[in-house]
Amino acid sequence: MPELDAVPPPMGRRTDVEGTAGEVLRADTLVKRFEAVAAVDGVSFSVRRGEIFGFLGPNGAGKTTTINLLTGLARPTAGSVFLEGEEYTHRPKTAQAMMGIVPDESNLYEELSGFENLTFCAALYGLGKRQREKKAGELLEQFGLAQTGKRLFKAYSKGMKRKLTIAAGIIHEPKILFLDEPTTGIDVASARQIRILIGDLNRRGTTIFLTTHYIEEAERLCHRIAFIVNGKIIRVSSLDELMQAHQQETILQVSMEMEMEMEMEDPGLPAALRVQFPEYSILNRDERSLQVVSKGHIELLPLLRFLSTQGVKVTEAKLVRPTLEEVFVRVTGIEIERMKQEREGGKK
């Protein structure tokens, strides 16, 4: 994960987005079956006007299928989708004209310049020649691409391509912008620019639906987050609600050195700790640390004694506050290492 920069918070951390009201998008008990398999199974949530809505889940959880249903690229087996209160489940073309859709891979034309790509996209949405040229020029300036507007798209760097693809997605001023993994596969500096750009777009009033494998990125950018696992939404909350719900817990982070052969994976040290201390939750951090979580007080001495009997030398034990990573693990039951392996492998 690239180092996160100081991106200004997107329009404030609150459940009711400042200066806006109502929902832009709503999914109502969406189901998508492929033969006997339910890729999406009764998904319901809404996206509020003016917010950045994060959509998180492991590989195969149903993220991409859900996005395809929301953007009209796939038809649901059951359920409905609404844009600004109007159902568009069976007439997706009407809704697509009011959406900006930015896939994880660019869909622009290599042989056109940046300016030509933008004006072409604007023409597809029905903007007149003067309006689309004016808008293209403004977006090139806003996205820091004014000096390269005449350059062919194929000559752009990955970061520049991503920025131009986002610009193309908002040239018609959509009601909602879908961003699918916007910083995956680009360099650190470009990822930083994209995150700043996303925050800036939101502060200008753009409603954004964001999928990302980078949980730190979701924590920095999003007002609310939905967790999807096995085709089901298991939690939708604001960042404040998610964090407050878990800050009442006692979390002890234990760093250690292994003196005997005890693996930091099940069936190993975490499993042994769970058997010995069933009143605590034991979470893997990495091969040299774990976390002990309790609703109440944690008795340190019995833990240290037990770890010693397992050939473990504790180098540090400290109380910590939860991060969104820990919250994700507790809510979904999915170890964060799995998410990291998937994103590093370029999976979705």
CSV table of C-alpha atoms in Angstrom, one decimal:
chain,number,residue,atom,x,y,z
A,1,MET,CA,0.0,0.0,0.0
A,2,PRO,CA,1.5,3.3,-1.0
A,3,GLU,CA,2.1,5.7,1.9
A,4,LEU,CA,-1.0,7.8,2.5
A,5,ASP,CA,-0.7,11.5,2.3
A,6,ALA,CA,-2.7,14.1,4.2
A,7,VAL,CA,-5.8,14.1,2.1
A,8,PRO,CA,-8.3,16.6,3.5
A,9,PRO,CA,-11.4,14.8,4.8
A,10,PRO,CA,-14.3,14.5,2.3
A,11,MET,CA,-16.9,17.0,3.4
A,12,GLY,CA,-16.7,16.0,7.1
A,13,ARG,CA,-17.0,12.8,9.0
A,14,ARG,CA,-20.7,12.4,9.7
A,15,THR,CA,-23.6,10.2,8.9
A,16,ASP,CA,-25.6,13.0,7.4
A,17,VAL,CA,-23.5,14.7,4.7
A,18,GLU,CA,-23.3,18.4,5.3
A,19,GLY,CA,-25.4,20.6,3.0
A,20,THR,CA,-27.2,17.7,1.4
A,21,ALA,CA,-30.2,15.5,2.0
A,22,GLY,CA,-31.7,12.3,0.7
A,23,GLU,CA,-30.3,9.4,-1.3
A,24,VAL,CA,-29.0,9.4,-4.8
A,25,LEU,CA,-28.8,5.6,-5.3
A,26,ARG,CA,-30.6,2.7,-3.7
A,27,ALA,CA,-30.3,-1.1,-4.0
A,28,ASP,CA,-33.3,-3.0,-2.8
A,29,THR,CA,-32.8,-6.8,-2.1
A,30,LEU,CA,-30.7,-7.3,-5.2
A,31,VAL,CA,-30.0,-10.9,-6.2
A,32,LYS,CA,-27.9,-12.2,-9.1
A,33,ARG,CA,-27.6,-15.9,-9.7
A,34,PHE,CA,-25.3,-17.8,-12.1
A,35,GLU,CA,-27.0,-21.2,-12.3
A,36,ALA,CA,-27.1,-22.4,-8.7
A,37,VAL,CA,-24.7,-19.8,-7.3
A,38,ALA,CA,-25.9,-16.5,-5.8
A,39,ALA,CA,-23.1,-14.1,-6.6
A,40,VAL,CA,-25.2,-11.3,-5.0
A,41,ASP,CA,-27.7,-12.5,-2.4
A,42,GLY,CA,-30.3,-10.0,-1.2
A,43,VAL,CA,-28.1,-6.9,-1.2
A,44,SER,CA,-29.7,-3.6,0.1
A,45,PHE,CA,-28.1,-0.2,0.8
A,46,SER,CA,-28.4,3.4,-0.2
A,47,VAL,CA,-25.8,6.1,-1.2
A,48,ARG,CA,-26.5,9.6,0.1
A,49,ARG,CA,-26.2,12.7,-1.9
A,50,GLY,CA,-22.7,14.3,-1.5
A,51,GLU,CA,-21.0,11.4,0.2
A,52,ILE,CA,-18.1,9.0,-0.7
A,53,PHE,CA,-19.5,5.5,-0.2
A,54,GLY,CA,-16.9,2.8,0.2
A,55,PHE,CA,-17.6,-0.8,-0.9
A,56,LEU,CA,-15.2,-3.3,0.7
A,57,GLY,CA,-14.9,-7.1,0.5
A,58,PRO,CA,-12.5,-9.9,-0.4
A,59,ASN,CA,-12.0,-11.4,-3.8
A,60,GLY,CA,-15.2,-13.2,-4.9
A,61,ALA,CA,-17.4,-11.4,-2.4
A,62,GLY,CA,-19.7,-9.9,-5.1
A,63,LYS,CA,-18.3,-6.4,-5.4
A,64,THR,CA,-17.9,-6.4,-9.2
A,65,THR,CA,-21.2,-8.1,-9.8
A,66,THR,CA,-23.0,-5.6,-7.6
A,67,ILE,CA,-21.4,-2.7,-9.4
A,68,ASN,CA,-22.5,-4.3,-12.7
A,69,LEU,CA,-26.0,-4.4,-11.4
A,70,LEU,CA,-26.0,-0.8,-10.2
A,71,THR,CA,-24.6,0.5,-13.5
A,72,GLY,CA,-26.9,-1.5,-15.8
A,73,LEU,CA,-24.1,-3.7,-17.1
A,74,ALA,CA,-26.0,-6.8,-15.8
A,75,ARG,CA,-29.6,-7.5,-15.1
A,76,PRO,CA,-30.6,-8.7,-11.6
A,77,THR,CA,-32.3,-12.1,-11.0
A,78,ALA,CA,-34.4,-10.2,-8.5
A,79,GLY,CA,-34.6,-6.9,-6.7
A,80,SER,CA,-34.6,-3.3,-7.8
A,81,VAL,CA,-32.2,-0.3,-8.2
A,82,PHE,CA,-33.2,3.3,-8.0
A,83,LEU,CA,-31.5,6.6,-9.0
A,84,GLU,CA,-32.9,9.7,-7.2
A,85,GLY,CA,-36.0,7.7,-6.4
A,86,GLU,CA,-36.8,6.4,-9.9
A,87,GLU,CA,-36.5,2.7,-10.5
A,88,TYR,CA,-34.3,1.9,-13.5
A,89,THR,CA,-33.9,-1.9,-13.1
A,90,HIS,CA,-35.3,-2.6,-16.5
A,91,ARG,CA,-34.3,0.6,-18.3
A,92,PRO,CA,-30.6,1.0,-17.4
A,93,LYS,CA,-29.8,3.3,-20.4
A,94,THR,CA,-31.8,6.1,-18.8
A,95,ALA,CA,-29.8,5.9,-15.6
A,96,GLN,CA,-26.4,5.4,-17.3
A,97,ALA,CA,-26.8,8.8,-18.9
A,98,MET,CA,-26.7,10.3,-15.3
A,99,MET,CA,-23.8,8.1,-14.1
A,100,GLY,CA,-20.1,8.4,-14.4
A,101,ILE,CA,-18.4,5.0,-14.6
A,102,VAL,CA,-14.6,4.7,-14.2
A,103,PRO,CA,-13.4,1.1,-14.5
A,104,ASP,CA,-10.2,-0.1,-13.0
A,105,GLU,CA,-8.7,-0.4,-16.5
A,106,SER,CA,-9.0,2.6,-18.9
A,107,ASN,CA,-11.7,2.5,-21.6
A,108,LEU,CA,-10.4,5.5,-23.5
A,109,TYR,CA,-8.9,5.5,-27.0
A,110,GLU,CA,-5.1,5.1,-27.4
A,111,GLU,CA,-5.0,6.9,-30.8
A,112,LEU,CA,-6.8,10.0,-29.6
A,113,SER,CA,-5.3,12.9,-27.6
A,114,GLY,CA,-6.4,13.6,-24.1
A,115,PHE,CA,-8.5,16.6,-25.3
A,116,GLU,CA,-10.0,14.5,-28.1
A,117,ASN,CA,-10.9,11.7,-25.7
A,118,LEU,CA,-12.8,14.1,-23.4
A,119,THR,CA,-14.7,15.8,-26.2
A,120,PHE,CA,-15.6,12.4,-27.7
A,121,CYS,CA,-17.0,11.3,-24.4
A,122,ALA,CA,-18.9,14.6,-24.0
A,123,ALA,CA,-20.4,14.1,-27.5
A,124,LEU,CA,-21.7,10.7,-26.5
A,125,TYR,CA,-23.6,12.4,-23.6
A,126,GLY,CA,-25.1,14.9,-26.0
A,127,LEU,CA,-23.0,18.0,-25.2
A,128,GLY,CA,-22.8,20.5,-28.0
A,129,LYS,CA,-19.4,21.3,-29.7
A,130,ARG,CA,-18.8,24.6,-27.9
A,131,GLN,CA,-19.8,23.2,-24.5
A,132,ARG,CA,-17.8,20.0,-24.7
A,133,GLU,CA,-14.6,21.8,-25.8
A,134,LYS,CA,-15.0,24.3,-23.0
A,135,LYS,CA,-15.6,21.5,-20.5
A,136,ALA,CA,-12.7,19.4,-21.8
A,137,GLY,CA,-10.3,22.4,-21.4
A,138,GLU,CA,-11.6,23.0,-17.8
A,139,LEU,CA,-11.1,19.4,-16.8
A,140,LEU,CA,-7.6,19.2,-18.3
A,141,GLU,CA,-6.7,22.2,-16.2
A,142,GLN,CA,-8.4,21.0,-13.1
A,143,PHE,CA,-6.7,17.6,-13.3
A,144,GLY,CA,-3.3,19.0,-14.0
A,145,LEU,CA,-3.2,17.7,-17.6
A,146,ALA,CA,-3.4,21.0,-19.5
A,147,GLN,CA,0.1,20.7,-20.8
A,148,THR,CA,-0.5,17.2,-22.2
A,149,GLY,CA,-4.0,17.7,-23.6
A,150,LYS,CA,-2.7,17.4,-27.2
A,151,ARG,CA,-0.6,14.3,-26.5
A,152,LEU,CA,-1.9,10.9,-27.6
A,153,PHE,CA,-3.4,8.9,-24.8
A,154,LYS,CA,-1.1,6.0,-25.5
A,155,ALA,CA,1.8,8.2,-24.5
A,156,TYR,CA,0.4,9.0,-21.1
A,157,SER,CA,1.7,7.4,-17.9
A,158,LYS,CA,-0.5,5.1,-15.9
A,159,GLY,CA,-1.3,7.8,-13.4
A,160,MET,CA,-2.1,10.3,-16.2
A,161,LYS,CA,-4.3,7.8,-17.9
A,162,ARG,CA,-6.2,7.2,-14.6
A,163,LYS,CA,-6.7,10.9,-14.1
A,164,LEU,CA,-8.0,11.4,-17.7
A,165,THR,CA,-10.4,8.4,-17.3
A,166,ILE,CA,-11.8,10.0,-14.2
A,167,ALA,CA,-12.2,13.3,-16.0
A,168,ALA,CA,-14.0,11.6,-18.8
A,169,GLY,CA,-16.3,10.0,-16.2
A,170,ILE,CA,-17.5,13.4,-14.9
A,171,ILE,CA,-17.5,15.5,-18.1
A,172,HIS,CA,-21.4,15.3,-18.2
A,173,GLU,CA,-21.7,16.2,-14.5
A,174,PRO,CA,-23.2,12.8,-13.4
A,175,LYS,CA,-25.4,12.4,-10.4
A,176,ILE,CA,-23.0,9.7,-9.1
A,177,LEU,CA,-19.5,8.7,-10.0
A,178,PHE,CA,-18.5,5.0,-9.7
A,179,LEU,CA,-14.7,4.5,-9.1
A,180,ASP,CA,-13.5,0.9,-9.3
A,181,GLU,CA,-10.1,0.5,-7.6
A,182,PRO,CA,-8.9,4.0,-8.7
A,183,THR,CA,-5.3,3.8,-7.3
A,184,THR,CA,-4.5,0.1,-8.0
A,185,GLY,CA,-1.5,-0.4,-10.2
A,186,ILE,CA,-0.1,3.1,-10.3
A,187,ASP,CA,2.9,4.7,-8.7
A,188,VAL,CA,2.9,6.3,-5.2
A,189,ALA,CA,3.0,9.9,-6.4
A,190,SER,CA,0.1,9.3,-8.9
A,191,ALA,CA,-1.9,7.4,-6.2
A,192,ARG,CA,-1.5,10.4,-3.9
A,193,GLN,CA,-2.7,12.8,-6.6
A,194,ILE,CA,-5.7,10.6,-7.4
A,195,ARG,CA,-6.7,10.5,-3.7
A,196,ILE,CA,-6.4,14.3,-3.4
A,197,LEU,CA,-8.5,14.6,-6.6
A,198,ILE,CA,-11.2,12.3,-5.2
A,199,GLY,CA,-11.5,14.4,-2.1
A,200,ASP,CA,-11.6,17.6,-4.2
A,201,LEU,CA,-14.3,16.2,-6.4
A,202,ASN,CA,-16.4,15.3,-3.4
A,203,ARG,CA,-15.9,18.7,-1.8
A,204,ARG,CA,-17.2,20.2,-5.1
A,205,GLY,CA,-20.4,18.1,-4.6
A,206,THR,CA,-19.8,14.9,-6.5
A,207,THR,CA,-21.3,11.8,-5.0
A,208,ILE,CA,-18.9,8.9,-5.3
A,209,PHE,CA,-19.2,5.1,-5.0
A,210,LEU,CA,-15.7,3.8,-4.4
A,211,THR,CA,-14.4,0.2,-4.4
A,212,THR,CA,-10.9,-0.4,-3.1
A,213,HIS,CA,-8.7,-3.1,-1.7
A,214,TYR,CA,-6.8,-0.5,0.3
A,215,ILE,CA,-8.6,-0.3,3.7
A,216,GLU,CA,-6.4,2.6,4.7
A,217,GLU,CA,-7.6,4.4,1.6
A,218,ALA,CA,-11.3,3.8,2.5
A,219,GLU,CA,-10.6,5.0,6.1
A,220,ARG,CA,-9.1,8.2,4.8
A,221,LEU,CA,-11.7,9.0,2.1
A,222,CYS,CA,-15.1,7.5,2.8
A,223,HIS,CA,-18.0,8.8,4.8
A,224,ARG,CA,-19.7,5.4,5.1
A,225,ILE,CA,-18.5,1.9,4.3
A,226,ALA,CA,-20.4,-1.3,3.3
A,227,PHE,CA,-18.8,-4.7,3.9
A,228,ILE,CA,-19.8,-7.4,1.5
A,229,VAL,CA,-18.9,-11.1,2.1
A,230,ASN,CA,-20.2,-14.1,0.1
A,231,GLY,CA,-22.7,-11.9,-1.8
A,232,LYS,CA,-24.3,-10.4,1.4
A,233,ILE,CA,-24.0,-7.0,2.9
A,234,ILE,CA,-23.0,-7.6,6.5
A,235,ARG,CA,-22.5,-4.1,7.7
A,236,VAL,CA,-23.1,-0.5,6.5
A,237,SER,CA,-21.9,2.2,8.8
A,238,SER,CA,-20.2,5.6,9.0
A,239,LEU,CA,-16.5,5.6,10.0
A,240,ASP,CA,-17.4,7.1,13.3
A,241,GLU,CA,-20.0,4.5,14.1
A,242,LEU,CA,-17.6,1.6,13.1
A,243,MET,CA,-14.8,2.9,15.2
A,244,GLN,CA,-16.9,3.9,18.3
A,245,ALA,CA,-18.5,0.5,18.4
A,246,HIS,CA,-15.1,-1.1,18.8
A,247,GLN,CA,-13.3,1.5,20.9
A,248,GLN,CA,-15.1,0.2,24.0
A,249,GLU,CA,-13.0,-2.9,23.7
A,250,THR,CA,-9.6,-3.5,25.3
A,251,ILE,CA,-7.0,-4.4,22.7
A,252,LEU,CA,-3.6,-5.7,23.7
A,253,GLN,CA,-1.0,-5.9,21.0
A,254,VAL,CA,1.7,-8.5,21.7
A,255,SER,CA,5.0,-8.6,19.8
A,256,MET,CA,7.1,-11.7,20.2
A,257,GLU,CA,10.0,-13.9,19.2
A,258,MET,CA,9.4,-17.6,18.7
A,259,GLU,CA,11.8,-19.8,20.6
A,260,MET,CA,10.1,-23.1,19.6
A,261,GLU,CA,8.3,-24.3,16.5
A,262,MET,CA,4.9,-22.8,16.9
A,263,GLU,CA,3.2,-21.4,13.7
A,264,MET,CA,1.5,-18.0,13.8
A,265,GLU,CA,-1.5,-19.5,12.0
A,266,ASP,CA,-4.1,-22.1,12.8
A,267,PRO,CA,-3.6,-24.7,14.1
A,268,GLY,CA,-0.8,-22.9,15.9
A,269,LEU,CA,-0.3,-20.3,18.5
A,270,PRO,CA,-3.5,-18.3,17.9
A,271,ALA,CA,-5.5,-21.5,18.1
A,272,ALA,CA,-3.8,-22.5,21.3
A,273,LEU,CA,-4.5,-19.1,22.8
A,274,ARG,CA,-8.2,-19.3,21.9
A,275,VAL,CA,-8.5,-22.7,23.6
A,276,GLN,CA,-6.7,-21.5,26.8
A,277,PHE,CA,-8.4,-18.1,26.9
A,278,PRO,CA,-11.9,-18.5,25.3
A,279,GLU,CA,-13.1,-15.2,26.9
A,280,TYR,CA,-10.7,-13.3,24.5
A,281,SER,CA,-10.7,-12.8,20.7
A,282,ILE,CA,-7.2,-13.6,19.2
A,283,LEU,CA,-6.4,-11.8,16.0
A,284,ASN,CA,-3.3,-12.4,13.8
A,285,ARG,CA,-1.3,-9.3,12.9
A,286,ASP,CA,1.7,-10.9,11.2
A,287,GLU,CA,4.2,-13.6,11.9
A,288,ARG,CA,5.6,-11.7,14.9
A,289,SER,CA,2.6,-10.2,16.5
A,290,LEU,CA,-1.0,-10.7,17.4
A,291,GLN,CA,-3.8,-8.9,19.2
A,292,VAL,CA,-5.8,-10.0,22.2
A,293,VAL,CA,-9.3,-8.4,22.3
A,294,SER,CA,-11.6,-8.3,25.3
A,295,LYS,CA,-14.9,-6.6,26.2
A,296,GLY,CA,-13.4,-6.0,29.7
A,297,HIS,CA,-10.1,-6.1,31.4
A,298,ILE,CA,-7.2,-8.3,30.1
A,299,GLU,CA,-5.2,-10.2,32.7
A,300,LEU,CA,-1.6,-9.9,31.4
A,301,LEU,CA,0.2,-12.2,33.7
A,302,PRO,CA,-1.6,-15.4,32.8
A,303,LEU,CA,-1.1,-14.6,29.1
A,304,LEU,CA,2.6,-14.1,29.6
A,305,ARG,CA,2.9,-17.3,31.5
A,306,PHE,CA,1.1,-19.3,28.9
A,307,LEU,CA,3.1,-17.8,26.0
A,308,SER,CA,6.3,-18.7,27.9
A,309,THR,CA,5.2,-22.3,28.1
A,310,GLN,CA,4.7,-22.3,24.3
A,311,GLY,CA,8.3,-21.2,23.7
A,312,VAL,CA,7.4,-17.5,23.0
A,313,LYS,CA,9.4,-14.6,24.2
A,314,VAL,CA,7.3,-11.4,24.5
A,315,THR,CA,9.2,-8.4,23.4
A,316,GLU,CA,6.4,-5.8,23.8
A,317,ALA,CA,2.8,-5.8,25.0
A,318,LYS,CA,0.8,-2.5,24.7
A,319,LEU,CA,-2.7,-1.3,24.6
A,320,VAL,CA,-3.8,0.1,21.3
A,321,ARG,CA,-6.8,1.7,19.7
A,322,PRO,CA,-8.5,-0.2,16.8
A,323,THR,CA,-7.9,0.8,13.2
A,324,LEU,CA,-10.4,0.1,10.4
A,325,GLU,CA,-8.3,-3.0,9.5
A,326,GLU,CA,-9.1,-4.5,12.9
A,327,VAL,CA,-12.7,-3.5,12.6
A,328,PHE,CA,-12.9,-5.1,9.2
A,329,VAL,CA,-11.4,-8.4,10.5
A,330,ARG,CA,-13.9,-8.5,13.4
A,331,VAL,CA,-16.9,-7.6,11.4
A,332,THR,CA,-16.1,-10.0,8.5
A,333,GLY,CA,-14.0,-12.7,10.0
A,334,ILE,CA,-11.5,-12.3,7.2
A,335,GLU,CA,-7.9,-11.9,8.0
A,336,ILE,CA,-6.4,-8.7,6.5
A,337,GLU,CA,-3.5,-10.6,5.1
A,338,ARG,CA,-5.9,-12.2,2.6
A,339,MET,CA,-7.0,-8.9,1.3
A,340,LYS,CA,-3.4,-7.8,0.9
A,341,GLN,CA,-2.5,-10.9,-1.0
A,342,GLU,CA,-5.5,-10.4,-3.4
A,343,ARG,CA,-4.7,-6.8,-4.2
A,344,GLU,CA,-1.0,-7.6,-4.7
A,345,GLY,CA,-2.1,-10.2,-7.1
A,346,GLY,CA,-4.2,-7.7,-9.0
A,347,LYS,CA,-7.4,-9.6,-8.2
A,348,LYS,CA,-10.8,-8.1,-7.5
